[in-house]
Amino acid sequence: MSDEIILDVKNLSTVITTDRVPVRIVKDVSFQLRRGRTLAIVGESGCGKSVTMQSVVKLVSRNYHITADHVLYRSFRSGAPKEYRLDKLAPYGRVMRSLRGPEISMVFQDPMMSLNPVYKIGDQVIEGLLQHNPGMKKREAWARALEMLKKLGIPAAEQRINEYPHQMSGGMKQRIVIAIAMICDPQIIIADEPTTALDVTIQSQIMELMKQLQTEDRKSIILITHNMGLVAEMADDVAVMYMGRVVEAGPIQAIFENPLHPYTQGLLKSVPVLGMARDKPLIAIPGSTPNPADLTEGCEFAGRCPYCEAACLRGVIPSFEAEPGHQVRCLRSAHGEVN
Amino acid sequence: MPGDAILKLRDAKVWYPVTKGVFRRTIGHVKAVDGISLDIRRCETLGVVGESGCGKTTLGKAIMLLEQITGGSIAADMDGQFRELSSLTTPEKLRYRKMVQMIFQDPYAALNPMKKIYTALEEPLIVQGIRSREEREAILASAMEMVNIPLDYLFKYPHEFSGGQRQRICIARALETAPSVVVCDEAVSALDVSIQAQILNLLRQLQRERHLTYVFIAHDLSVVQYMSDRIAVMYLGKVVELADSTALYENPRHPYTQSLLSAVPLPVLGRRKRRVVLQGDVPSPIDKPSGCPFHERCGKCKEICKTVEPALVDRGGGHLVACHLED
Ligand SMILES: Nc1ncnc2c1ncn2[C@@H]1O[C@H](COP(=O)(O)OP(=O)(O)OP(=O)(O)O)[C@@H](O)[C@H]1O
Ligand SMILES: Nc1ncnc2c1ncn2[C@@H]1O[C@H](COP(=O)(O)OP(=O)(O)OP(=O)(O)O)[C@@H](O)[C@H]1O
Ligand SMILES: [Mg+2]
Ligand SMILES: [Mg+2]
């Protein structure tokens, strides 16, 4: 039962046009989110993780062109499941607005991008609550907001709720943004780097809170993060992205214990661990990220790949199923010559 | 190699007033930095870790002269003479500002959303008095290359970048002016581990080549331990432990440091560590507890901890701990 799919994204692509030059940022991305589970999305900085999620919830500006076979959201909120084709909905139409917040909620990466510097913290947290619960008294909303801030471990919450964003530390701002996303009790939380500004104790406290919601209420989480420790603790499934594509996806065990794509392998080798030798340079994937505008065909990782062959430079590399549920976009997995 | 002090902090304090009502009556203070004394040594990396809201960014801002200290002193070595920052004349302040740079925690807030990246990167060079446009463009180009961002991105606006790209822009901006002290506030936290490794290697290389001093603030303890010569652990505006990086990681002595290290999530499956779970709520820097600031959450709290605040004392070999259990 726990394997019901709540969000199903099939071949999502996003083209962003700047100065009349269109660039494909997200390319044929497919993934499925199971109810009550956590999907982690990892990948290189700038590979399109945030744009993918913004495209799913349609919080984008006019220079984005989004296409998809389908983006299917299945709401289990009231009684029988109800399906919505998010790709068919108008980004700022009535239905989409009614879904964003109470059903699907997003925690944005840069807190200051979603906080308004001139409003009090409390007013920003209750805004969604009042909007989606007509008839709710401001007093009640305020009390709920206060409770949420306390749950997130903000000290002196009664005082803080009346303050402004500039008076907060980085980690406090981040928790305010999490509070805004969680206050309407959404079915899916998309958390984009939610804990970069948090110390490890508060990070684990917030992750415990999310896990608790997940087991009690069968919430689903999409966690975008660079922190592999967090992925190991939280995720059920992982999707690895590189230059706009999902290059590898599967259950966490498969990705961590049997990574098949050379990018995933390189990424996992670069993970810092406590107690590293201080006199040696850190391991990084050699080479640098290509400019997305320069890429035309072939594997996006070819230029940095130790196993690159002529065939890797042509066409679109398809995705292969290496083992049940474990997909890899790499020709080596087609040959079966995997180490 | 780390040498003599370049900055000396003595009982430095930054308190923010807490106001109430329309007349903004001050009803108390947020003691963000509450009496910090330490030397920052030339060419060293001083790591700073601690709970969210414990005053790390504020400490960095005080060093940058972006925040006035409300007590104590910060003095900098300027041409062989220690000068208190609060007594600098305007031209001296300008010189000091060239000497120190900060990579800010929130890259989006640090960049003007209305201006192209080109302008953001060019401005500090103009302030530095580099008149020739060609020279500025050459510096810009090498700074962009250094952080691995294509040159044509110079003509984009901040919102057109990914989180990690913005962070790299901020790193380029801080380093292009050739400062001697750089405060890195969560400078690599938005980067994937591979690019993070590249940037950290670069920061280390620049340190060797240009004899830079870093104050390295971060929550990722593995990264701090790797980068730092010494690490200061802060709690509620105070330094509670200060030691050599390896000593601190191998032998953490303050109970807060111990709980911090035990909470680091490991990048391996099925090996969830036993955590020293902190009891109680995070105390507020507004109404600080009496005695040891950590006592309400400490598993080893004694009677004396509730009333007497422990001093930061050298417990041998330059390992400083502020804890009564050490007495
Ligand atoms: N509004 C925009 N206009 C033009 N280009 C954009 C815009 N937003 C993002 N991009 C570009 O799209 C690419 C992907 O950005 P995205 O923010 O999705 O990366 P990311 O995977 O989230 O990276 P990070 O881990 O650094 O946050 C980047 O190269 C970025 O420069
Ligand atoms: N301008 C300000 N006005 C009032 N209070 C402030 C101001 N700036 C910071 N504070 C408060 O000072 C304390 C320390 O903040 P600071 O930003 O230095 O924390 P930090 O250690 O950097 O935390 P984080 O790890 O979350 O970034 C916090 O309680 C914060 O709310
Ligand atoms: Mg992002
Ligand atoms: Mg900070």
PDB file of N, CA and C in Angstrom, chain B residues 79-129:
ATOM      1  N   ASP B  79      50.672  47.580   9.232  1.00  0.00           N
ATOM      2  CA  ASP B  79      52.087  47.911   9.059  1.00  0.00           C
ATOM      3  C   ASP B  79      52.865  47.736  10.361  1.00  0.00           C
ATOM      4  N   GLY B  80      52.675  46.616  10.988  1.00  0.00           N
ATOM      5  CA  GLY B  80      53.476  46.299  12.162  1.00  0.00           C
ATOM      6  C   GLY B  80      52.997  46.910  13.459  1.00  0.00           C
ATOM      7  N   GLN B  81      51.879  47.662  13.399  1.00  0.00           N
ATOM      8  CA  GLN B  81      51.387  48.288  14.619  1.00  0.00           C
ATOM      9  C   GLN B  81      49.951  47.865  14.869  1.00  0.00           C
ATOM     10  N   PHE B  82      49.629  47.485  16.087  1.00  0.00           N
ATOM     11  CA  PHE B  82      48.254  47.108  16.351  1.00  0.00           C
ATOM     12  C   PHE B  82      47.404  48.343  16.569  1.00  0.00           C
ATOM     13  N   ARG B  83      46.403  48.503  15.748  1.00  0.00           N
ATOM     14  CA  ARG B  83      45.532  49.661  15.842  1.00  0.00           C
ATOM     15  C   ARG B  83      44.122  49.183  16.151  1.00  0.00           C
ATOM     16  N   GLU B  84      43.504  49.847  17.131  1.00  0.00           N
ATOM     17  CA  GLU B  84      42.140  49.497  17.461  1.00  0.00           C
ATOM     18  C   GLU B  84      41.207  49.995  16.356  1.00  0.00           C
ATOM     19  N   LEU B  85      40.320  49.129  15.910  1.00  0.00           N
ATOM     20  CA  LEU B  85      39.497  49.482  14.755  1.00  0.00           C
ATOM     21  C   LEU B  85      38.635  50.710  15.009  1.00  0.00           C
ATOM     22  N   SER B  86      38.158  50.844  16.253  1.00  0.00           N
ATOM     23  CA  SER B  86      37.263  51.967  16.526  1.00  0.00           C
ATOM     24  C   SER B  86      38.001  53.306  16.489  1.00  0.00           C
ATOM     25  N   SER B  87      39.323  53.281  16.536  1.00  0.00           N
ATOM     26  CA  SER B  87      40.043  54.556  16.550  1.00  0.00           C
ATOM     27  C   SER B  87      40.654  54.897  15.193  1.00  0.00           C
ATOM     28  N   LEU B  88      40.321  54.138  14.161  1.00  0.00           N
ATOM     29  CA  LEU B  88      40.907  54.416  12.847  1.00  0.00           C
ATOM     30  C   LEU B  88      40.315  55.691  12.240  1.00  0.00           C
ATOM     31  N   THR B  89      41.155  56.456  11.551  1.00  0.00           N
ATOM     32  CA  THR B  89      40.655  57.610  10.811  1.00  0.00           C
ATOM     33  C   THR B  89      40.001  57.122   9.518  1.00  0.00           C
ATOM     34  N   THR B  90      39.268  58.000   8.843  1.00  0.00           N
ATOM     35  CA  THR B  90      38.555  57.563   7.639  1.00  0.00           C
ATOM     36  C   THR B  90      39.491  56.973   6.577  1.00  0.00           C
ATOM     37  N   PRO B  91      40.600  57.609   6.227  1.00  0.00           N
ATOM     38  CA  PRO B  91      41.480  56.950   5.244  1.00  0.00           C
ATOM     39  C   PRO B  91      42.046  55.615   5.743  1.00  0.00           C
ATOM     40  N   GLU B  92      42.282  55.525   7.040  1.00  0.00           N
ATOM     41  CA  GLU B  92      42.787  54.253   7.574  1.00  0.00           C
ATOM     42  C   GLU B  92      41.718  53.167   7.482  1.00  0.00           C
ATOM     43  N   LYS B  93      40.480  53.574   7.738  1.00  0.00           N
ATOM     44  CA  LYS B  93      39.384  52.611   7.617  1.00  0.00           C
ATOM     45  C   LYS B  93      39.305  52.067   6.204  1.00  0.00           C
ATOM     46  N   LEU B  94      39.480  52.952   5.247  1.00  0.00           N
ATOM     47  CA  LEU B  94      39.451  52.544   3.852  1.00  0.00           C
ATOM     48  C   LEU B  94      40.540  51.519   3.581  1.00  0.00           C
ATOM     49  N   ARG B  95      41.710  51.766   4.150  1.00  0.00           N
ATOM     50  CA  ARG B  95      42.819  50.836   3.958  1.00  0.00           C
ATOM     51  C   ARG B  95      42.516  49.499   4.626  1.00  0.00           C
ATOM     52  N   TYR B  96      41.939  49.581   5.827  1.00  0.00           N
ATOM     53  CA  TYR B  96      41.595  48.347   6.528  1.00  0.00           C
ATOM     54  C   TYR B  96      40.570  47.550   5.724  1.00  0.00           C
ATOM     55  N   ARG B  97      39.604  48.266   5.147  1.00  0.00           N
ATOM     56  CA  ARG B  97      38.556  47.578   4.381  1.00  0.00           C
ATOM     57  C   ARG B  97      39.125  46.856   3.164  1.00  0.00           C
ATOM     58  N   LYS B  98      40.239  47.344   2.627  1.00  0.00           N
ATOM     59  CA  LYS B  98      40.877  46.643   1.513  1.00  0.00           C
ATOM     60  C   LYS B  98      41.550  45.365   1.998  1.00  0.00           C
ATOM     61  N   MET B  99      41.920  45.411   3.271  1.00  0.00           N
ATOM     62  CA  MET B  99      42.662  44.287   3.829  1.00  0.00           C
ATOM     63  C   MET B  99      41.742  43.095   4.130  1.00  0.00           C
ATOM     64  N   VAL B 100      40.477  43.381   4.458  1.00  0.00           N
ATOM     65  CA  VAL B 100      39.562  42.297   4.846  1.00  0.00           C
ATOM     66  C   VAL B 100      38.404  42.174   3.857  1.00  0.00           C
ATOM     67  N   GLN B 101      37.979  40.959   3.607  1.00  0.00           N
ATOM     68  CA  GLN B 101      36.835  40.708   2.741  1.00  0.00           C
ATOM     69  C   GLN B 101      35.981  39.622   3.373  1.00  0.00           C
ATOM     70  N   MET B 102      34.695  39.608   2.990  1.00  0.00           N
ATOM     71  CA  MET B 102      33.817  38.586   3.544  1.00  0.00           C
ATOM     72  C   MET B 102      33.018  37.933   2.425  1.00  0.00           C
ATOM     73  N   ILE B 103      32.918  36.608   2.481  1.00  0.00           N
ATOM     74  CA  ILE B 103      32.022  35.879   1.588  1.00  0.00           C
ATOM     75  C   ILE B 103      30.759  35.639   2.404  1.00  0.00           C
ATOM     76  N   PHE B 104      29.658  36.267   1.983  1.00  0.00           N
ATOM     77  CA  PHE B 104      28.472  36.262   2.836  1.00  0.00           C
ATOM     78  C   PHE B 104      27.671  34.976   2.730  1.00  0.00           C
ATOM     79  N   GLN B 105      26.975  34.694   3.844  1.00  0.00           N
ATOM     80  CA  GLN B 105      26.209  33.463   3.980  1.00  0.00           C
ATOM     81  C   GLN B 105      25.062  33.368   2.969  1.00  0.00           C
ATOM     82  N   ASP B 106      24.341  34.448   2.770  1.00  0.00           N
ATOM     83  CA  ASP B 106      23.182  34.422   1.898  1.00  0.00           C
ATOM     84  C   ASP B 106      23.554  35.116   0.587  1.00  0.00           C
ATOM     85  N   PRO B 107      24.009  34.359  -0.419  1.00  0.00           N
ATOM     86  CA  PRO B 107      24.529  35.008  -1.618  1.00  0.00           C
ATOM     87  C   PRO B 107      23.475  35.846  -2.334  1.00  0.00           C
ATOM     88  N   TYR B 108      22.208  35.440  -2.208  1.00  0.00           N
ATOM     89  CA  TYR B 108      21.185  36.203  -2.918  1.00  0.00           C
ATOM     90  C   TYR B 108      21.046  37.596  -2.312  1.00  0.00           C
ATOM     91  N   ALA B 109      21.107  37.668  -0.973  1.00  0.00           N
ATOM     92  CA  ALA B 109      20.983  38.957  -0.327  1.00  0.00           C
ATOM     93  C   ALA B 109      22.234  39.806  -0.542  1.00  0.00           C
ATOM     94  N   ALA B 110      23.377  39.152  -0.810  1.00  0.00           N
ATOM     95  CA  ALA B 110      24.623  39.896  -0.947  1.00  0.00           C
ATOM     96  C   ALA B 110      24.774  40.529  -2.324  1.00  0.00           C
ATOM     97  N   LEU B 111      23.952  40.102  -3.278  1.00  0.00           N
ATOM     98  CA  LEU B 111      24.059  40.646  -4.633  1.00  0.00           C
ATOM     99  C   LEU B 111      22.846  41.525  -4.929  1.00  0.00           C
ATOM    100  N   ASN B 112      23.080  42.652  -5.562  1.00  0.00           N
ATOM    101  CA  ASN B 112      21.977  43.534  -5.927  1.00  0.00           C
ATOM    102  C   ASN B 112      21.194  42.917  -7.083  1.00  0.00           C
ATOM    103  N   PRO B 113      19.880  42.611  -6.858  1.00  0.00           N
ATOM    104  CA  PRO B 113      19.120  41.898  -7.886  1.00  0.00           C
ATOM    105  C   PRO B 113      18.922  42.704  -9.170  1.00  0.00           C
ATOM    106  N   MET B 114      19.098  44.016  -9.104  1.00  0.00           N
ATOM    107  CA  MET B 114      18.867  44.846 -10.276  1.00  0.00           C
ATOM    108  C   MET B 114      20.108  44.987 -11.149  1.00  0.00           C
ATOM    109  N   LYS B 115      21.235  44.532 -10.651  1.00  0.00           N
ATOM    110  CA  LYS B 115      22.471  44.754 -11.404  1.00  0.00           C
ATOM    111  C   LYS B 115      23.059  43.455 -11.925  1.00  0.00           C
ATOM    112  N   LYS B 116      23.621  43.537 -13.112  1.00  0.00           N
ATOM    113  CA  LYS B 116      24.258  42.354 -13.677  1.00  0.00           C
ATOM    114  C   LYS B 116      25.493  41.992 -12.855  1.00  0.00           C
ATOM    115  N   ILE B 117      25.848  40.712 -12.936  1.00  0.00           N
ATOM    116  CA  ILE B 117      26.999  40.217 -12.197  1.00  0.00           C
ATOM    117  C   ILE B 117      28.266  41.007 -12.530  1.00  0.00           C
ATOM    118  N   TYR B 118      28.355  41.420 -13.779  1.00  0.00           N
ATOM    119  CA  TYR B 118      29.516  42.196 -14.206  1.00  0.00           C
ATOM    120  C   TYR B 118      29.722  43.399 -13.281  1.00  0.00           C
ATOM    121  N   THR B 119      28.636  44.125 -13.036  1.00  0.00           N
ATOM    122  CA  THR B 119      28.717  45.312 -12.184  1.00  0.00           C
ATOM    123  C   THR B 119      29.098  44.928 -10.762  1.00  0.00           C
ATOM    124  N   ALA B 120      28.484  43.847 -10.277  1.00  0.00           N
ATOM    125  CA  ALA B 120      28.771  43.415  -8.906  1.00  0.00           C
ATOM    126  C   ALA B 120      30.251  43.101  -8.731  1.00  0.00           C
ATOM    127  N   LEU B 121      30.848  42.527  -9.768  1.00  0.00           N
ATOM    128  CA  LEU B 121      32.254  42.147  -9.661  1.00  0.00           C
ATOM    129  C   LEU B 121      33.186  43.315  -9.954  1.00  0.00           C
ATOM    130  N   GLU B 122      32.711  44.268 -10.741  1.00  0.00           N
ATOM    131  CA  GLU B 122      33.577  45.382 -11.123  1.00  0.00           C
ATOM    132  C   GLU B 122      33.666  46.427 -10.013  1.00  0.00           C
ATOM    133  N   GLU B 123      32.554  46.596  -9.287  1.00  0.00           N
ATOM    134  CA  GLU B 123      32.497  47.649  -8.267  1.00  0.00           C
ATOM    135  C   GLU B 123      33.662  47.646  -7.273  1.00  0.00           C
ATOM    136  N   PRO B 124      33.951  46.497  -6.651  1.00  0.00           N
ATOM    137  CA  PRO B 124      35.058  46.509  -5.682  1.00  0.00           C
ATOM    138  C   PRO B 124      36.380  46.937  -6.314  1.00  0.00           C
ATOM    139  N   LEU B 125      36.562  46.645  -7.592  1.00  0.00           N
ATOM    140  CA  LEU B 125      37.818  47.008  -8.251  1.00  0.00           C
ATOM    141  C   LEU B 125      37.888  48.511  -8.472  1.00  0.00           C
ATOM    142  N   ILE B 126      36.731  49.120  -8.778  1.00  0.00           N
ATOM    143  CA  ILE B 126      36.691  50.577  -8.940  1.00  0.00           C
ATOM    144  C   ILE B 126      36.992  51.236  -7.596  1.00  0.00           C
ATOM    145  N   VAL B 127      36.356  50.694  -6.534  1.00  0.00           N
ATOM    146  CA  VAL B 127      36.608  51.235  -5.197  1.00  0.00           C
ATOM    147  C   VAL B 127      38.089  51.139  -4.847  1.00  0.00           C
ATOM    148  N   GLN B 128      38.714  50.062  -5.286  1.00  0.00           N
ATOM    149  CA  GLN B 128      40.142  49.875  -5.037  1.00  0.00           C
ATOM    150  C   GLN B 128      41.005  50.866  -5.809  1.00  0.00           C
ATOM    151  N   GLY B 129      40.396  51.567  -6.760  1.00  0.00           N
ATOM    152  CA  GLY B 129      41.147  52.550  -7.525  1.00  0.00           C
ATOM    153  C   GLY B 129      41.827  51.987  -8.757  1.00  0.00           C
TER     154      GLY B 129
END
